[in-house]
mmCIF file with all atom_site columns, C-alpha atoms in Angstrom:
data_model
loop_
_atom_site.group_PDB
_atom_site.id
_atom_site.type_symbol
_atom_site.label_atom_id
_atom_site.label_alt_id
_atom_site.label_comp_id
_atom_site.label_asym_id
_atom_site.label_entity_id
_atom_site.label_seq_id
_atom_site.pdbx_PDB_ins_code
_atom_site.Cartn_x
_atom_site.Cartn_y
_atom_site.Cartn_z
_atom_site.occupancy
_atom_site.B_iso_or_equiv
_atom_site.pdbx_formal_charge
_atom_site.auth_seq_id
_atom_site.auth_comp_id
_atom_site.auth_asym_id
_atom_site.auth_atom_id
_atom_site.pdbx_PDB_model_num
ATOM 1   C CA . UNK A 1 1   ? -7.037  -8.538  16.765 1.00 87.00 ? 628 UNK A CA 1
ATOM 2   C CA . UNK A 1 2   ? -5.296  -8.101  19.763 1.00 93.00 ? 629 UNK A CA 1
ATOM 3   C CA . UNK A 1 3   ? -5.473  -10.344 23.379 1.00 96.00 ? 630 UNK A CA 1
ATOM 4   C CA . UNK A 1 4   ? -4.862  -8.436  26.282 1.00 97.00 ? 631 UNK A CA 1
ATOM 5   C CA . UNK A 1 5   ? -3.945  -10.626 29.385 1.00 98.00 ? 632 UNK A CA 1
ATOM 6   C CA . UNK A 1 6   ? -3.417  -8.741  33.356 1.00 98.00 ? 633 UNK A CA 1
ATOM 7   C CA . UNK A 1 7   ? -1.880  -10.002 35.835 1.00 98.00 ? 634 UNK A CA 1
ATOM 8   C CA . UNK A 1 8   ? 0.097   -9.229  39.480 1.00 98.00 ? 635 UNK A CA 1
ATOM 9   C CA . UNK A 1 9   ? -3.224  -8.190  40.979 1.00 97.00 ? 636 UNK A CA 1
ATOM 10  C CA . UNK A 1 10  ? -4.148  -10.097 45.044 1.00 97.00 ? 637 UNK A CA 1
ATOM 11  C CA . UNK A 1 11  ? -4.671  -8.331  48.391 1.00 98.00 ? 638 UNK A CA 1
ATOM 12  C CA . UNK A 1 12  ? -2.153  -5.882  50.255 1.00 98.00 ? 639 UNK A CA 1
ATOM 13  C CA . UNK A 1 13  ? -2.368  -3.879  53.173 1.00 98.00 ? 640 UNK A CA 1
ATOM 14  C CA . UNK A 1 14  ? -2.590  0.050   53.205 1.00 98.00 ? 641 UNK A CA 1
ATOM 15  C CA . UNK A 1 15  ? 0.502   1.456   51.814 1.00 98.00 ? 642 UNK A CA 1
ATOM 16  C CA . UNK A 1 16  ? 2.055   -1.376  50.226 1.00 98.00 ? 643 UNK A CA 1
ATOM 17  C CA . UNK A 1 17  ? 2.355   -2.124  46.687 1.00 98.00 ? 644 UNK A CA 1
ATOM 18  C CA . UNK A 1 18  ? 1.461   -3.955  43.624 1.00 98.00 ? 645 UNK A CA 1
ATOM 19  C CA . UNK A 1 19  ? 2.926   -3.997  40.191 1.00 98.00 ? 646 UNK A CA 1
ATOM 20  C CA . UNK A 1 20  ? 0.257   -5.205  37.734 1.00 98.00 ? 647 UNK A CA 1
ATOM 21  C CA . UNK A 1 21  ? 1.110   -6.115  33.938 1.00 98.00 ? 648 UNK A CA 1
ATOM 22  C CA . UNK A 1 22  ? -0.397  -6.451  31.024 1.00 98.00 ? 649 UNK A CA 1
ATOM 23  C CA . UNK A 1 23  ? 0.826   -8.711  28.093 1.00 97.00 ? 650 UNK A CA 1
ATOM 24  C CA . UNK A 1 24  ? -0.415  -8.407  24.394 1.00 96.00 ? 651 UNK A CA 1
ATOM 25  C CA . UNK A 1 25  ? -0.604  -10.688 21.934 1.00 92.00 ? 652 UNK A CA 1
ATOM 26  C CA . UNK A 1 26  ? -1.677  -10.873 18.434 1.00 89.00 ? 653 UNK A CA 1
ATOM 27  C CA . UNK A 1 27  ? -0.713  -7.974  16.502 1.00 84.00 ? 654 UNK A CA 1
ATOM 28  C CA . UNK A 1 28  ? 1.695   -5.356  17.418 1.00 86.00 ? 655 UNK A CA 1
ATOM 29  C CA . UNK A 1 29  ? 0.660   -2.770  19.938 1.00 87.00 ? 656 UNK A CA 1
ATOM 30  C CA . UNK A 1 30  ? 3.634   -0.529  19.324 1.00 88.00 ? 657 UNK A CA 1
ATOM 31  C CA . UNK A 1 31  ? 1.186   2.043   17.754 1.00 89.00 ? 658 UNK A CA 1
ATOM 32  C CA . UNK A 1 32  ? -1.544  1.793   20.018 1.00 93.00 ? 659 UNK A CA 1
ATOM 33  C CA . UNK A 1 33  ? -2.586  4.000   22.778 1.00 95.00 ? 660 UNK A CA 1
ATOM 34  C CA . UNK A 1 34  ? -2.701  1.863   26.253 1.00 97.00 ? 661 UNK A CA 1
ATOM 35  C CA . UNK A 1 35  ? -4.713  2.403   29.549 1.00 97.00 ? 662 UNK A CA 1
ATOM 36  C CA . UNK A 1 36  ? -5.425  1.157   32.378 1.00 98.00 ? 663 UNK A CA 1
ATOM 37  C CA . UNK A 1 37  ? -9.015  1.368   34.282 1.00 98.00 ? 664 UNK A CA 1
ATOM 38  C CA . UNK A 1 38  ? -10.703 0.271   37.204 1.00 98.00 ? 665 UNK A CA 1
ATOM 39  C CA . UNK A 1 39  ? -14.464 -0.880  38.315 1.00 98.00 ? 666 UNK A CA 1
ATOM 40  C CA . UNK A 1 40  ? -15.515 -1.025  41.732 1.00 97.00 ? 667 UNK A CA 1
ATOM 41  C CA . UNK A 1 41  ? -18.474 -2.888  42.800 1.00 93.00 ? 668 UNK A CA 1
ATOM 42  C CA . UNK A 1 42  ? -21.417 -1.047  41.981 1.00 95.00 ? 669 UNK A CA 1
ATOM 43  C CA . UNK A 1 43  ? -19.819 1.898   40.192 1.00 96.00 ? 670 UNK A CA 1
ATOM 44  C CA . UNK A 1 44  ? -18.853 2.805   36.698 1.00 96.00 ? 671 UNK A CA 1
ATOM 45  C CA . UNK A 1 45  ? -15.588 2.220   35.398 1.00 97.00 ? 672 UNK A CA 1
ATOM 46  C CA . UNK A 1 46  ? -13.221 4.688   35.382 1.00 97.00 ? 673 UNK A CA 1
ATOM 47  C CA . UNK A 1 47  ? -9.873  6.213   33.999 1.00 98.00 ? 674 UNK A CA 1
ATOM 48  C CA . UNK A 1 48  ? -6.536  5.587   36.086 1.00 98.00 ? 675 UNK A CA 1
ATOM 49  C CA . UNK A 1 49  ? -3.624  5.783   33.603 1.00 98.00 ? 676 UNK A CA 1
ATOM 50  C CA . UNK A 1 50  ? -2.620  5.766   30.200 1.00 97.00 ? 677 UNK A CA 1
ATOM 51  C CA . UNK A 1 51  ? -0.011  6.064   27.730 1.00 96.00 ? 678 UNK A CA 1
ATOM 52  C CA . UNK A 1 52  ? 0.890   7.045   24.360 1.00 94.00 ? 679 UNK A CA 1
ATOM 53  C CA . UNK A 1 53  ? 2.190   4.763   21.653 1.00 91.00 ? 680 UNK A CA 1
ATOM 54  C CA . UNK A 1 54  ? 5.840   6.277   22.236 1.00 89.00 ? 681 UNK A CA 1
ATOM 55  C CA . UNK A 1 55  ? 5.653   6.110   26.085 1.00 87.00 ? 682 UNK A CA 1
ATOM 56  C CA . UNK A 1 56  ? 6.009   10.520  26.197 1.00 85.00 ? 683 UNK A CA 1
ATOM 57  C CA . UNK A 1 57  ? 2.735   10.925  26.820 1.00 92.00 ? 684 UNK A CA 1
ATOM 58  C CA . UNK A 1 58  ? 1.384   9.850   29.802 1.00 96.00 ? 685 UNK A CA 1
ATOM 59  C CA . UNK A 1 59  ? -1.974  10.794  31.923 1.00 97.00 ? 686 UNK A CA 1
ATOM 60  C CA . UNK A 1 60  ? -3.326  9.952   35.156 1.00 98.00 ? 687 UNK A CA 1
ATOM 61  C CA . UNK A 1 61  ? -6.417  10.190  37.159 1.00 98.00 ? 688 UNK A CA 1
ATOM 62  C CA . UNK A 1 62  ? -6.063  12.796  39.707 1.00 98.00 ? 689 UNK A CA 1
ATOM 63  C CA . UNK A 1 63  ? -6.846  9.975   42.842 1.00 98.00 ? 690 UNK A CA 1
ATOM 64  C CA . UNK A 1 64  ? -3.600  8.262   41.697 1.00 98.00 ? 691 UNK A CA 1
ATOM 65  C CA . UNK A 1 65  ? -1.304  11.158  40.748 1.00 98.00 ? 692 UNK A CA 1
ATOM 66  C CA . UNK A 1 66  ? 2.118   11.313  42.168 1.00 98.00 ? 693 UNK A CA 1
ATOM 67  C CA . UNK A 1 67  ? 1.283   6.914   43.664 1.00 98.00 ? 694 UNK A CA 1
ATOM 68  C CA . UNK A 1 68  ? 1.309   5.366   40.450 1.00 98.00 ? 695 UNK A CA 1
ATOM 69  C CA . UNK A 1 69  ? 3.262   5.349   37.237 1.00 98.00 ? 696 UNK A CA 1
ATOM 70  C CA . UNK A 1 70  ? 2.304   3.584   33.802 1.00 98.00 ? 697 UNK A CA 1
ATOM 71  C CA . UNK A 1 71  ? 4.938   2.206   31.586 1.00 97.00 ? 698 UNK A CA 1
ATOM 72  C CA . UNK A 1 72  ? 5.500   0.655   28.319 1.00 96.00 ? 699 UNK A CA 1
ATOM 73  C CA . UNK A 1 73  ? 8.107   -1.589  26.743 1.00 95.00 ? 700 UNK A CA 1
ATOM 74  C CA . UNK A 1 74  ? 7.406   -2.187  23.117 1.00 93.00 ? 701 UNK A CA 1
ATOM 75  C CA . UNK A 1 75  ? 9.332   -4.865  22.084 1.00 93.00 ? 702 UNK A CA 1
ATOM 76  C CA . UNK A 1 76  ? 7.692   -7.182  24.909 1.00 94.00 ? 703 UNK A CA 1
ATOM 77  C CA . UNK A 1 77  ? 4.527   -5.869  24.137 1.00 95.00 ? 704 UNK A CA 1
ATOM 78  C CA . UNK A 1 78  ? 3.635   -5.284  27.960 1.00 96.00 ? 705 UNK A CA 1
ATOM 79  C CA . UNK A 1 79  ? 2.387   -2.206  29.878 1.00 97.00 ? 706 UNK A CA 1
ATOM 80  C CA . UNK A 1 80  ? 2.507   -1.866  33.489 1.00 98.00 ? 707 UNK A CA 1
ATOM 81  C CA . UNK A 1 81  ? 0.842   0.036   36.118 1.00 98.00 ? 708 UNK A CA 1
ATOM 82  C CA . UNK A 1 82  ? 3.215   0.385   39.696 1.00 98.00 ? 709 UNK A CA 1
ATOM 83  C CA . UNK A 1 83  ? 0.880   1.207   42.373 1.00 98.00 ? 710 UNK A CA 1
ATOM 84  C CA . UNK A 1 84  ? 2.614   2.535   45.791 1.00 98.00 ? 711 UNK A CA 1
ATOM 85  C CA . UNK A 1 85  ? 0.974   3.767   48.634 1.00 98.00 ? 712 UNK A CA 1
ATOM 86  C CA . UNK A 1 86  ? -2.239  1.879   48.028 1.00 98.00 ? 713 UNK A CA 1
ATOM 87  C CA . UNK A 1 87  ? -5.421  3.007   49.932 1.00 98.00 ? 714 UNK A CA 1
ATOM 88  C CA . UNK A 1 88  ? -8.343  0.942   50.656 1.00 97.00 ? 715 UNK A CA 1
ATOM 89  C CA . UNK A 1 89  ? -10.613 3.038   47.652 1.00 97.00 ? 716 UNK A CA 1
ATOM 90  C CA . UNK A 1 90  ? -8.039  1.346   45.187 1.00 98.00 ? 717 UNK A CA 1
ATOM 91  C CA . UNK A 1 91  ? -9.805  -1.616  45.699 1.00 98.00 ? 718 UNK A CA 1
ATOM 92  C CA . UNK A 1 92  ? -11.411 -2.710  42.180 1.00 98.00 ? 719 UNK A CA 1
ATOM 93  C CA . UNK A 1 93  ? -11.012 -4.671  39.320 1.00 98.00 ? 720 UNK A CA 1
ATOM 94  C CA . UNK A 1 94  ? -8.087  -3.214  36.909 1.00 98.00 ? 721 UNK A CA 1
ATOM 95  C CA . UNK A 1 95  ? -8.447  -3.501  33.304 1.00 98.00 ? 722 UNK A CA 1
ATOM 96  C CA . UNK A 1 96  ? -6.178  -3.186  30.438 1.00 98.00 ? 723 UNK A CA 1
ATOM 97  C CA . UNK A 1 97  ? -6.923  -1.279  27.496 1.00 98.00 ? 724 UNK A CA 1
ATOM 98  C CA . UNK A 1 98  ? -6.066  -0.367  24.266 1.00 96.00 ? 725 UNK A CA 1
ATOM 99  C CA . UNK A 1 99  ? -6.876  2.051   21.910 1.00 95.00 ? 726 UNK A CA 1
ATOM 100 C CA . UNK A 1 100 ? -5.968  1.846   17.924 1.00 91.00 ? 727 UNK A CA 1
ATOM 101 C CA . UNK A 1 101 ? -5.209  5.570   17.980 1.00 87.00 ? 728 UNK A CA 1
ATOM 102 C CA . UNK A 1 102 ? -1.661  5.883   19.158 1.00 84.00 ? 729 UNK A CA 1
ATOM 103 C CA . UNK A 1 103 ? -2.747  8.780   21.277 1.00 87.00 ? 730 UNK A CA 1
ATOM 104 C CA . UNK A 1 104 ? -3.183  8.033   25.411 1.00 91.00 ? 731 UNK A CA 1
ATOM 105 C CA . UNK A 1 105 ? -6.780  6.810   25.782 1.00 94.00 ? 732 UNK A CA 1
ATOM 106 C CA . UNK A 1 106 ? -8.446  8.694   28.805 1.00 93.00 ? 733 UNK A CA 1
ATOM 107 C CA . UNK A 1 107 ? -11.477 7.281   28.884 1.00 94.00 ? 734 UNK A CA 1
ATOM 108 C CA . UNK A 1 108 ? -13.415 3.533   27.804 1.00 94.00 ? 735 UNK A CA 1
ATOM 109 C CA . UNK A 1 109 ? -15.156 4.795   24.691 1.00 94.00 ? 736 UNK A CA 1
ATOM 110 C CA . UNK A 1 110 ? -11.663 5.335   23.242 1.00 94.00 ? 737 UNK A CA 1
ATOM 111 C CA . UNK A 1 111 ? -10.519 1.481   23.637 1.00 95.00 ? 738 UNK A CA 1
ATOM 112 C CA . UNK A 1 112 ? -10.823 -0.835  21.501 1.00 95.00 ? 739 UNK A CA 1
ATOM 113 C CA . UNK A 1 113 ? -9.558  -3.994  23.240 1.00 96.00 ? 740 UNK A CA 1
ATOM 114 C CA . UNK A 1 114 ? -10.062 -5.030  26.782 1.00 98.00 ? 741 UNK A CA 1
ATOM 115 C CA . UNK A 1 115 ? -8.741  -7.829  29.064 1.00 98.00 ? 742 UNK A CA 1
ATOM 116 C CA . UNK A 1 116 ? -10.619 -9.467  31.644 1.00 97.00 ? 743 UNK A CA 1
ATOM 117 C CA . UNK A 1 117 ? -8.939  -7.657  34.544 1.00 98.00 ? 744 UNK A CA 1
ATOM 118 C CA . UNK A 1 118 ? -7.533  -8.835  37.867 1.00 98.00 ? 745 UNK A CA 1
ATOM 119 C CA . UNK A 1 119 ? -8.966  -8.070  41.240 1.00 98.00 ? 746 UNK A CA 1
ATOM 120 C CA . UNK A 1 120 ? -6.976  -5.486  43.462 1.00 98.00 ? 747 UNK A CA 1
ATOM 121 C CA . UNK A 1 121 ? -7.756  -5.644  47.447 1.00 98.00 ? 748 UNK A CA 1
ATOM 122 C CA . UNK A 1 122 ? -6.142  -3.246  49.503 1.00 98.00 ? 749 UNK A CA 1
ATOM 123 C CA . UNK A 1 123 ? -7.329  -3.830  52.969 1.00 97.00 ? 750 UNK A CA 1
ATOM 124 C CA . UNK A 1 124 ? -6.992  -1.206  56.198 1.00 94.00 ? 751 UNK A CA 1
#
Protein backbone atom coordinates (compact mmCIF):
# COMPACT_ATOMS: atom_id res chain seq x y z
CA UNK A 1 0.00 0.00 0.00
CA UNK A 2 1.00 3.31 -0.49
CA UNK A 3 -0.32 6.88 1.41
CA UNK A 4 -0.20 9.74 -0.65
CA UNK A 5 -0.34 13.08 1.36
CA UNK A 6 -0.56 16.96 -0.77
CA UNK A 7 0.16 19.80 0.44
CA UNK A 8 1.27 23.78 -0.42
CA UNK A 9 -2.16 24.34 -1.92
CA UNK A 10 -4.27 28.14 -0.46
CA UNK A 11 -5.37 31.15 -2.54
CA UNK A 12 -3.09 33.46 -4.85
CA UNK A 13 -3.76 36.12 -7.10
CA UNK A 14 -3.50 35.88 -11.02
CA UNK A 15 -0.02 35.24 -11.97
CA UNK A 16 1.51 34.24 -8.87
CA UNK A 17 2.57 30.94 -7.81
CA UNK A 18 2.23 27.85 -5.84
CA UNK A 19 4.46 24.90 -5.36
CA UNK A 20 2.34 21.92 -4.25
CA UNK A 21 3.97 18.51 -2.94
CA UNK A 22 3.19 15.34 -2.53
CA UNK A 23 4.80 12.93 0.08
CA UNK A 24 4.54 9.03 -0.05
CA UNK A 25 4.67 6.72 2.39
CA UNK A 26 4.47 3.08 2.74
CA UNK A 27 6.22 1.30 0.13
CA UNK A 28 8.64 2.65 -2.28
CA UNK A 29 7.35 4.69 -5.16
CA UNK A 30 10.63 4.72 -7.02
CA UNK A 31 8.97 2.45 -9.70
CA UNK A 32 5.76 3.97 -9.92
CA UNK A 33 4.36 6.26 -12.45
CA UNK A 34 3.15 9.71 -10.63
CA UNK A 35 0.48 12.36 -11.64
CA UNK A 36 -1.05 14.98 -10.71
CA UNK A 37 -4.94 15.91 -11.46
CA UNK A 38 -7.40 18.37 -10.79
CA UNK A 39 -11.43 18.57 -10.14
CA UNK A 40 -13.29 21.61 -10.38
CA UNK A 41 -16.63 22.01 -8.94
CA UNK A 42 -19.04 20.38 -11.01
CA UNK A 43 -16.70 18.89 -13.61
CA UNK A 44 -14.81 15.71 -14.12
CA UNK A 45 -11.43 15.30 -13.09
CA UNK A 46 -8.84 15.75 -15.28
CA UNK A 47 -5.10 15.17 -16.33
CA UNK A 48 -2.47 18.05 -15.53
CA UNK A 49 0.96 16.37 -15.21
CA UNK A 50 2.75 13.33 -14.81
CA UNK A 51 5.89 11.58 -14.62
CA UNK A 52 7.70 8.50 -15.23
CA UNK A 53 9.33 6.33 -12.61
CA UNK A 54 12.88 7.73 -13.77
CA UNK A 55 11.75 11.41 -13.94
CA UNK A 56 12.61 11.37 -18.28
CA UNK A 57 9.35 11.13 -19.08
CA UNK A 58 7.20 13.73 -18.40
CA UNK A 59 3.57 14.89 -19.86
CA UNK A 60 1.38 17.73 -19.44
CA UNK A 61 -2.05 18.88 -20.16
CA UNK A 62 -2.01 21.29 -22.92
CA UNK A 63 -3.87 24.27 -20.46
CA UNK A 64 -0.68 24.07 -18.33
CA UNK A 65 2.12 23.57 -20.87
CA UNK A 66 5.09 25.80 -20.78
CA UNK A 67 3.38 27.27 -16.63
CA UNK A 68 3.99 24.25 -14.83
CA UNK A 69 6.65 21.63 -14.35
CA UNK A 70 6.34 18.16 -12.42
CA UNK A 71 9.25 16.75 -10.59
CA UNK A 72 10.39 13.82 -8.73
CA UNK A 73 13.01 13.07 -6.10
CA UNK A 74 13.14 9.42 -5.29
CA UNK A 75 14.91 9.04 -2.35
CA UNK A 76 12.37 11.49 -0.45
CA UNK A 77 9.67 9.88 -2.03
CA UNK A 78 7.95 13.32 -3.01
CA UNK A 79 6.67 14.70 -6.35
CA UNK A 80 5.95 18.20 -6.97
CA UNK A 81 3.94 20.23 -9.25
CA UNK A 82 5.40 24.26 -9.63
CA UNK A 83 2.61 26.22 -10.91
CA UNK A 84 3.61 29.89 -12.33
CA UNK A 85 1.49 32.16 -13.95
CA UNK A 86 -1.69 30.87 -12.37
CA UNK A 87 -5.07 31.85 -13.98
CA UNK A 88 -8.31 31.93 -12.30
CA UNK A 89 -9.51 28.35 -14.38
CA UNK A 90 -6.64 26.70 -12.23
CA UNK A 91 -8.83 26.91 -9.52
CA UNK A 92 -9.66 23.16 -8.32
CA UNK A 93 -8.82 20.60 -6.10
CA UNK A 94 -5.24 18.93 -7.03
CA UNK A 95 -4.75 15.37 -6.49
CA UNK A 96 -1.83 13.15 -6.33
CA UNK A 97 -1.60 10.02 -8.06
CA UNK A 98 0.12 7.06 -8.61
CA UNK A 99 0.21 4.45 -10.90
CA UNK A 100 2.02 0.84 -10.27
CA UNK A 101 3.19 0.88 -13.89
CA UNK A 102 6.36 2.89 -13.92
CA UNK A 103 5.16 4.52 -17.08
CA UNK A 104 3.64 8.44 -16.72
CA UNK A 105 -0.06 7.97 -15.92
CA UNK A 106 -2.16 10.37 -18.21
CA UNK A 107 -5.27 9.76 -17.14
CA UNK A 108 -7.33 8.43 -13.54
CA UNK A 109 -8.10 4.92 -14.72
CA UNK A 110 -4.32 4.37 -14.77
CA UNK A 111 -3.79 5.24 -10.86
CA UNK A 112 -3.85 3.22 -8.42
CA UNK A 113 -3.44 5.39 -5.30
CA UNK A 114 -4.91 8.74 -4.62
CA UNK A 115 -4.54 11.42 -1.89
CA UNK A 116 -7.17 13.54 -0.67
CA UNK A 117 -6.03 16.66 -2.53
CA UNK A 118 -5.63 20.29 -1.48
CA UNK A 119 -7.73 23.15 -2.67
CA UNK A 120 -6.04 25.66 -5.20
CA UNK A 121 -7.78 29.33 -5.45
CA UNK A 122 -6.43 31.59 -7.83
CA UNK A 123 -8.48 34.67 -7.66
CA UNK A 124 -8.62 37.74 -10.49
Amino acid sequence: QVQLVESGGGLVQAGNSLRLTCAASGRTISTYGMGWFRQAPGKEREFVAAIGWSGDNLYYADSVKGRFTISRDNAKKTVALQMNSLKPEDTAVYYCAAALAPVAPVSPGLCNYWGQGTQVTVSS
